Tab-separated table of C-alpha atoms in Angstrom:
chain	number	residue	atom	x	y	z
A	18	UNK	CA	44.964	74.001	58.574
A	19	UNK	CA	44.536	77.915	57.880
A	20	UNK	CA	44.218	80.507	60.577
A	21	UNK	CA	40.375	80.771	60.255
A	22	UNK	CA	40.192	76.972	60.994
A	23	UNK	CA	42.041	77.144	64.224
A	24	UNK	CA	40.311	79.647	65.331
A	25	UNK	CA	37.084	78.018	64.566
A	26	UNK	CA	38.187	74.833	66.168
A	27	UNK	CA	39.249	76.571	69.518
A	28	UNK	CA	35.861	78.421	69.325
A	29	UNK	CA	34.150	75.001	69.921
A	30	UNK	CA	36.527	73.392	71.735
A	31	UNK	CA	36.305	73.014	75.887
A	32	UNK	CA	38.185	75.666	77.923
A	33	UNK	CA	41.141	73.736	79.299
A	34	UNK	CA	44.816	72.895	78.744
A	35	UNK	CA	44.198	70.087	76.435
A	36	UNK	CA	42.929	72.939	73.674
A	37	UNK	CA	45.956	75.175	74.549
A	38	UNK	CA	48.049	72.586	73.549
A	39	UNK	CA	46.397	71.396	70.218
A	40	UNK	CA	46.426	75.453	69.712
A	41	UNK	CA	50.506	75.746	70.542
A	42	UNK	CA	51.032	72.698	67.909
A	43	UNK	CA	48.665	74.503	65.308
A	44	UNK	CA	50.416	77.903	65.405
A	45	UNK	CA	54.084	75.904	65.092
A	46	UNK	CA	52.638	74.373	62.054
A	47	UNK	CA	51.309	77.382	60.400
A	48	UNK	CA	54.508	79.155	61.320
A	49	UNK	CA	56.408	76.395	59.024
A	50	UNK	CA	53.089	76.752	56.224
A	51	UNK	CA	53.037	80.311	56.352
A	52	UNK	CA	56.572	82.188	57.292
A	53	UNK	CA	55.216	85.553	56.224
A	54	UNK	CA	52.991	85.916	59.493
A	55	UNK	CA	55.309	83.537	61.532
A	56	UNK	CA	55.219	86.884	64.061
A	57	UNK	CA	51.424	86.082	64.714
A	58	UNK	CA	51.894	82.771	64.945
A	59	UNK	CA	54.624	83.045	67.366
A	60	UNK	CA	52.826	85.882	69.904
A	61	UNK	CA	49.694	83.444	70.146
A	62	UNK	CA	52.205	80.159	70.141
A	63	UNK	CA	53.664	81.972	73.330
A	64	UNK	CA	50.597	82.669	74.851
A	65	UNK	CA	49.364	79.100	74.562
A	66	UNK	CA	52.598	77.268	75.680
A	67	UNK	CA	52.815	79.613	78.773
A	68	UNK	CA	48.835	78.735	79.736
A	69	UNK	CA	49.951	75.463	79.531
A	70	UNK	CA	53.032	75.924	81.219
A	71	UNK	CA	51.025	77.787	84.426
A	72	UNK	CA	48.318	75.467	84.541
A	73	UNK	CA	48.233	72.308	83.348
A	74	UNK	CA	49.406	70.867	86.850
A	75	UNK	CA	46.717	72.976	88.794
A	76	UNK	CA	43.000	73.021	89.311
A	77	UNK	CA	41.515	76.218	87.874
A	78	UNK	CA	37.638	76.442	88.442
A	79	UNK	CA	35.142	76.488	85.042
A	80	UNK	CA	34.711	80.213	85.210
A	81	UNK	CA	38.348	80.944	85.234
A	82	UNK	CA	39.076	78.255	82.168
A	83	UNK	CA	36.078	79.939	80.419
A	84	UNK	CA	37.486	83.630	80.892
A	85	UNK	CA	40.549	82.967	79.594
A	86	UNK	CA	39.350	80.760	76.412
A	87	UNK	CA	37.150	83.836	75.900
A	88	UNK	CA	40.070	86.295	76.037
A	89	UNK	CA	42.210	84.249	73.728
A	90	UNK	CA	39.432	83.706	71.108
A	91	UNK	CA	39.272	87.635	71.530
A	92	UNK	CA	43.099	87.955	70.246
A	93	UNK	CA	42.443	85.188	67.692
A	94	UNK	CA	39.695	86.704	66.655
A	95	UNK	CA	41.295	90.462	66.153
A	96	UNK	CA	44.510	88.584	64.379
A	97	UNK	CA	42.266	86.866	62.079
A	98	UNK	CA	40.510	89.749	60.875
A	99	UNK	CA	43.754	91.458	60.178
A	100	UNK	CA	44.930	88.379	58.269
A	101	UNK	CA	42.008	88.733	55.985
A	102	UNK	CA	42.353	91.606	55.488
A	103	UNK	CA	45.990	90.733	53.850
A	104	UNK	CA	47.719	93.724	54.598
A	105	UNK	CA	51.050	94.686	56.477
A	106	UNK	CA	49.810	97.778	57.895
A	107	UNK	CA	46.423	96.348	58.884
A	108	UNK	CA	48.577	93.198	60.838
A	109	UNK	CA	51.066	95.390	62.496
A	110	UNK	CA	48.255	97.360	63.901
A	111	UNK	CA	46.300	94.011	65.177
A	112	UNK	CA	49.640	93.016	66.680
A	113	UNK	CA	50.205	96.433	68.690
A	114	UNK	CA	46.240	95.548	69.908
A	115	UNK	CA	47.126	92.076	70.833
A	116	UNK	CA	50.220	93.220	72.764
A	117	UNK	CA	48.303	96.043	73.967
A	118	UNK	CA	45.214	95.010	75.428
A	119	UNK	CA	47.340	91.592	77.147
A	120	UNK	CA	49.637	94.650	78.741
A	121	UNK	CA	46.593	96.211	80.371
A	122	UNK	CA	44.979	92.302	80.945
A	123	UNK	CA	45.588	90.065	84.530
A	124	UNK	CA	48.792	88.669	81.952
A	125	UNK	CA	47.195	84.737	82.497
A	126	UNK	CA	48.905	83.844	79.292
């Protein structure tokens, strides 16, 4: 499964631990497939396990599952375009915005 796909598939997917955790085992794949961007991979593996970690025992109202799938589809979706666009310089710089904007987020992840 490529990076594209998994984004696609959490896209349509419901908000709720069950798709962090198909998301966690998709980004440990990929980092075996695809050790040249095992680093974005890993940040968004992190994220997903620690969602998972904080919430998977603990009732978290529709609006607060739907935020968050929202802001992780916004990092996926920054990381992909980076990906595509199959430079170093262009990744780096969608990492630092990644690691950025979750500084300056409520930290869910």
């Amino acid at each position: 499964m490529t990076f594209s796909e998994v984004v696609t598939t959490f896209a349509s997917s419901l908000p709720g631990t069950d798709t962090y955790v198909k998301l966690r085992h998709a980004m440990q794949k990929l980092i075996q497939d695809d050790p040249s961007n095992a680093s974005v991979y890993f940040l968004i593996f992190g994220f997903a396990r620690t969602y998972v970690m904080l919430y998977e025992d603990q009732e978290v109202s529709p609006q607060f599952a739907e935020d968050n799938q929202k802001l992780m589809l916004s990092y996926l979706n920054i990381l992909e375009g980076a990906l595509k666009q199959g430079d170093a310089s262009s990744l780096y710089s969608a990492l630092n915005r990644v690691v950025n904007e979750y500084e300056n987020s409520k930290k869910v992840f």
